[in-house]
């Protein structure tokens, strides 16, 4: 089955700096890669996603890149703000198959 | 459109007891997945149901079981509870190869 590895597990950045979280996946047939943000005490919520026919996608300060050949994808957050502090999960799925999540990255933005 | 609803929100059970958790997906969503979340362990996949059939299963003991009804509502059952079963149990519904929407979770404490 699919295996998703995510790193780093924790990340501290100064407010205004950029943050990068990286994930690799094992199933070359995976074609949907969402990223979720989970604030303390809340449910995970989608922040951005990318499909395998696209190499990069951007939404304001958040961007995701996908390298299908290397089977890795990354989340980039620019101009970080304290409200970006949360746990971020990457995930991968193939068609209607189950979504496999990475272990999560705890991001702390220091004011 | 109503979101994913999980009941109850909190549960305290004694070792050896059993528990049933409920998840009502977004209307029209036929896929319901269950995850166990513990600190440092990310989102551990339990199982996925689609149209009343278990389509995928994670690496959990047989004490963990589930089912899905014709209206797509799903229940998860844990028998012979152990202290290590204390966790946040999240369900998520999907309408296809798209975003998974999470419920707020059921916080289970086993004493």
CSV table of N, CA, C and O in Angstrom, one decimal, chain B residues 49-99:
chain,number,residue,atom,x,y,z
B,49,UNK,N,-15.1,2.8,4.6
B,49,UNK,CA,-16.3,2.2,4.0
B,49,UNK,C,-16.8,3.0,2.8
B,49,UNK,O,-16.7,4.3,2.8
B,50,UNK,N,-17.3,2.3,1.9
B,50,UNK,CA,-17.9,2.9,0.7
B,50,UNK,C,-19.1,2.0,0.3
B,50,UNK,O,-19.0,0.8,0.1
B,51,UNK,N,-20.3,2.7,0.3
B,51,UNK,CA,-21.5,2.0,-0.1
B,51,UNK,C,-21.7,0.8,0.7
B,51,UNK,O,-21.9,-0.3,0.2
B,52,UNK,N,-21.6,0.9,2.1
B,52,UNK,CA,-21.8,-0.2,3.0
B,52,UNK,C,-20.8,-1.3,3.0
B,52,UNK,O,-20.9,-2.3,3.8
B,53,UNK,N,-19.7,-1.2,2.2
B,53,UNK,CA,-18.7,-2.2,2.2
B,53,UNK,C,-17.4,-1.6,2.7
B,53,UNK,O,-17.0,-0.5,2.4
B,54,UNK,N,-16.7,-2.5,3.5
B,54,UNK,CA,-15.3,-2.0,3.9
B,54,UNK,C,-14.4,-2.2,2.8
B,54,UNK,O,-14.1,-3.3,2.3
B,55,UNK,N,-13.8,-1.1,2.4
B,55,UNK,CA,-13.0,-1.1,1.2
B,55,UNK,C,-11.5,-1.2,1.5
B,55,UNK,O,-10.7,-1.7,0.7
B,56,UNK,N,-11.1,-0.6,2.6
B,56,UNK,CA,-9.7,-0.6,3.0
B,56,UNK,C,-9.7,-0.8,4.6
B,56,UNK,O,-10.6,-0.4,5.3
B,57,UNK,N,-8.6,-1.4,5.0
B,57,UNK,CA,-8.4,-1.6,6.5
B,57,UNK,C,-7.0,-1.4,6.8
B,57,UNK,O,-6.1,-1.8,6.1
B,58,UNK,N,-6.8,-0.7,7.9
B,58,UNK,CA,-5.5,-0.4,8.5
B,58,UNK,C,-5.0,-1.5,9.3
B,58,UNK,O,-5.6,-2.6,9.5
B,59,UNK,N,-3.9,-1.3,10.0
B,59,UNK,CA,-3.2,-2.3,10.8
B,59,UNK,C,-3.6,-2.2,12.3
B,59,UNK,O,-2.8,-1.9,13.2
B,60,UNK,N,-4.9,-2.4,12.5
B,60,UNK,CA,-5.4,-2.4,13.9
B,60,UNK,C,-5.9,-3.8,14.2
B,60,UNK,O,-6.4,-4.5,13.4
B,61,UNK,N,-5.9,-4.1,15.5
B,61,UNK,CA,-6.4,-5.4,15.9
B,61,UNK,C,-7.9,-5.6,15.7
B,61,UNK,O,-8.6,-4.6,15.5
B,62,UNK,N,-8.4,-6.8,15.7
B,62,UNK,CA,-9.8,-7.1,15.4
B,62,UNK,C,-10.8,-6.5,16.4
B,62,UNK,O,-12.0,-6.5,16.1
B,63,UNK,N,-10.2,-6.0,17.5
B,63,UNK,CA,-11.1,-5.3,18.5
B,63,UNK,C,-11.8,-4.1,17.9
B,63,UNK,O,-12.8,-3.6,18.4
B,64,UNK,N,-11.2,-3.6,16.8
B,64,UNK,CA,-11.7,-2.4,16.1
B,64,UNK,C,-12.5,-2.8,14.9
B,64,UNK,O,-12.0,-3.6,14.1
B,65,UNK,N,-13.7,-2.5,14.9
B,65,UNK,CA,-14.6,-2.8,13.8
B,65,UNK,C,-15.5,-1.7,13.4
B,65,UNK,O,-15.6,-0.7,14.2
B,66,UNK,N,-16.1,-1.8,12.3
B,66,UNK,CA,-17.0,-0.7,11.9
B,66,UNK,C,-18.1,-1.2,10.9
B,66,UNK,O,-18.1,-2.4,10.6
B,67,UNK,N,-18.9,-0.4,10.6
B,67,UNK,CA,-19.9,-0.7,9.6
B,67,UNK,C,-20.5,0.6,9.0
B,67,UNK,O,-20.3,1.7,9.6
B,68,UNK,N,-21.2,0.5,7.9
B,68,UNK,CA,-21.8,1.6,7.2
B,68,UNK,C,-23.2,1.3,6.8
B,68,UNK,O,-23.5,0.2,6.4
B,69,UNK,N,-24.1,2.2,7.1
B,69,UNK,CA,-25.5,2.0,6.8
B,69,UNK,C,-25.9,2.5,5.4
B,69,UNK,O,-25.1,3.2,4.7
B,70,UNK,N,-27.1,2.2,5.0
B,70,UNK,CA,-27.5,2.6,3.6
B,70,UNK,C,-27.5,4.1,3.4
B,70,UNK,O,-27.5,4.6,2.3
B,71,UNK,N,-27.7,4.8,4.5
B,71,UNK,CA,-27.7,6.3,4.4
B,71,UNK,C,-26.3,6.9,4.5
B,71,UNK,O,-26.1,8.1,4.7
B,72,UNK,N,-25.3,6.0,4.4
B,72,UNK,CA,-23.8,6.3,4.5
B,72,UNK,C,-23.3,6.7,5.9
B,72,UNK,O,-22.1,6.8,6.1
B,73,UNK,N,-24.2,6.7,6.9
B,73,UNK,CA,-23.7,6.9,8.3
B,73,UNK,C,-22.9,5.7,8.7
B,73,UNK,O,-23.1,4.6,8.2
B,74,UNK,N,-21.9,6.0,9.5
B,74,UNK,CA,-21.0,4.9,9.8
B,74,UNK,C,-20.8,4.9,11.3
B,74,UNK,O,-20.9,5.9,12.0
B,75,UNK,N,-20.6,3.7,11.8
B,75,UNK,CA,-20.3,3.5,13.2
B,75,UNK,C,-18.9,2.7,13.3
B,75,UNK,O,-18.6,1.9,12.5
B,76,UNK,N,-18.2,3.0,14.4
B,76,UNK,CA,-17.0,2.3,14.7
B,76,UNK,C,-17.2,1.7,16.1
B,76,UNK,O,-17.7,2.4,17.0
B,77,UNK,N,-16.7,0.5,16.3
B,77,UNK,CA,-16.9,-0.2,17.6
B,77,UNK,C,-15.5,-0.6,18.1
B,77,UNK,O,-14.7,-1.1,17.3
B,78,UNK,N,-15.2,-0.4,19.3
B,78,UNK,CA,-14.0,-0.9,19.9
B,78,UNK,C,-14.4,-1.8,21.1
B,78,UNK,O,-15.1,-1.3,22.0
B,79,UNK,N,-14.0,-3.1,21.1
B,79,UNK,CA,-14.4,-3.9,22.2
B,79,UNK,C,-13.2,-4.1,23.1
B,79,UNK,O,-12.0,-3.8,22.7
B,80,UNK,N,-13.4,-4.6,24.3
B,80,UNK,CA,-12.4,-4.9,25.3
B,80,UNK,C,-11.4,-3.8,25.3
B,80,UNK,O,-10.2,-4.0,25.0
B,81,UNK,N,-11.8,-2.6,25.7
B,81,UNK,CA,-11.0,-1.4,25.7
B,81,UNK,C,-9.7,-1.6,26.5
B,81,UNK,O,-9.7,-2.2,27.6
B,82,UNK,N,-8.6,-1.0,26.0
B,82,UNK,CA,-7.3,-1.0,26.7
B,82,UNK,C,-7.0,0.5,26.9
B,82,UNK,O,-7.5,1.4,26.2
B,83,UNK,N,-6.1,0.7,27.8
B,83,UNK,CA,-5.7,2.1,28.1
B,83,UNK,C,-5.1,2.8,26.9
B,83,UNK,O,-5.3,4.0,26.7
B,84,UNK,N,-4.4,2.0,26.1
B,84,UNK,CA,-3.8,2.5,24.9
B,84,UNK,C,-4.8,3.0,23.8
B,84,UNK,O,-4.3,3.5,22.8
B,85,UNK,N,-6.0,2.6,24.0
B,85,UNK,CA,-7.0,3.0,23.0
B,85,UNK,C,-7.5,4.5,23.2
B,85,UNK,O,-8.2,5.0,22.4
B,86,UNK,N,-7.0,5.1,24.3
B,86,UNK,CA,-7.3,6.5,24.5
B,86,UNK,C,-6.8,7.4,23.4
B,86,UNK,O,-5.6,7.3,23.1
B,87,UNK,N,-7.6,8.1,22.8
B,87,UNK,CA,-7.2,8.9,21.6
B,87,UNK,C,-8.3,9.7,21.1
B,87,UNK,O,-9.5,9.6,21.6
B,88,UNK,N,-8.0,10.5,20.1
B,88,UNK,CA,-9.1,11.3,19.4
B,88,UNK,C,-9.4,10.4,18.1
B,88,UNK,O,-8.5,10.1,17.4
B,89,UNK,N,-10.6,10.1,17.9
B,89,UNK,CA,-11.0,9.3,16.8
B,89,UNK,C,-11.8,10.3,15.8
B,89,UNK,O,-12.8,10.9,16.1
B,90,UNK,N,-11.2,10.3,14.6
B,90,UNK,CA,-11.7,11.2,13.6
B,90,UNK,C,-12.3,10.4,12.4
B,90,UNK,O,-11.7,9.4,12.0
B,91,UNK,N,-13.4,10.9,11.9
B,91,UNK,CA,-13.9,10.3,10.7
B,91,UNK,C,-13.9,11.4,9.6
B,91,UNK,O,-13.9,12.6,9.9
B,92,UNK,N,-13.8,10.9,8.4
B,92,UNK,CA,-13.7,11.9,7.3
B,92,UNK,C,-14.6,11.3,6.1
B,92,UNK,O,-14.6,10.1,5.9
B,93,UNK,N,-15.3,12.2,5.4
B,93,UNK,CA,-16.1,11.7,4.3
B,93,UNK,C,-15.6,12.4,3.0
B,93,UNK,O,-15.0,13.5,3.0
B,94,UNK,N,-15.7,11.6,1.9
B,94,UNK,CA,-15.3,12.1,0.6
B,94,UNK,C,-16.4,11.8,-0.4
B,94,UNK,O,-17.1,10.8,-0.3
B,95,UNK,N,-16.5,12.7,-1.4
B,95,UNK,CA,-17.5,12.5,-2.5
B,95,UNK,C,-16.8,11.9,-3.7
B,95,UNK,O,-17.5,11.7,-4.7
B,96,UNK,N,-15.5,11.7,-3.7
B,96,UNK,CA,-14.8,11.2,-4.8
B,96,UNK,C,-13.3,11.3,-4.6
B,96,UNK,O,-12.9,11.3,-3.4
B,97,UNK,N,-12.5,11.4,-5.7
B,97,UNK,CA,-11.1,11.6,-5.5
B,97,UNK,C,-10.8,13.1,-5.2
B,97,UNK,O,-10.1,13.8,-6.0
B,98,UNK,N,-11.3,13.5,-4.1
B,98,UNK,CA,-11.2,14.9,-3.8
B,98,UNK,C,-11.0,15.1,-2.3
B,98,UNK,O,-10.6,14.1,-1.6
B,99,UNK,N,-11.1,16.3,-1.8
B,99,UNK,CA,-10.9,16.6,-0.4
B,99,UNK,C,-11.7,15.7,0.5
B,99,UNK,O,-12.8,15.4,0.3
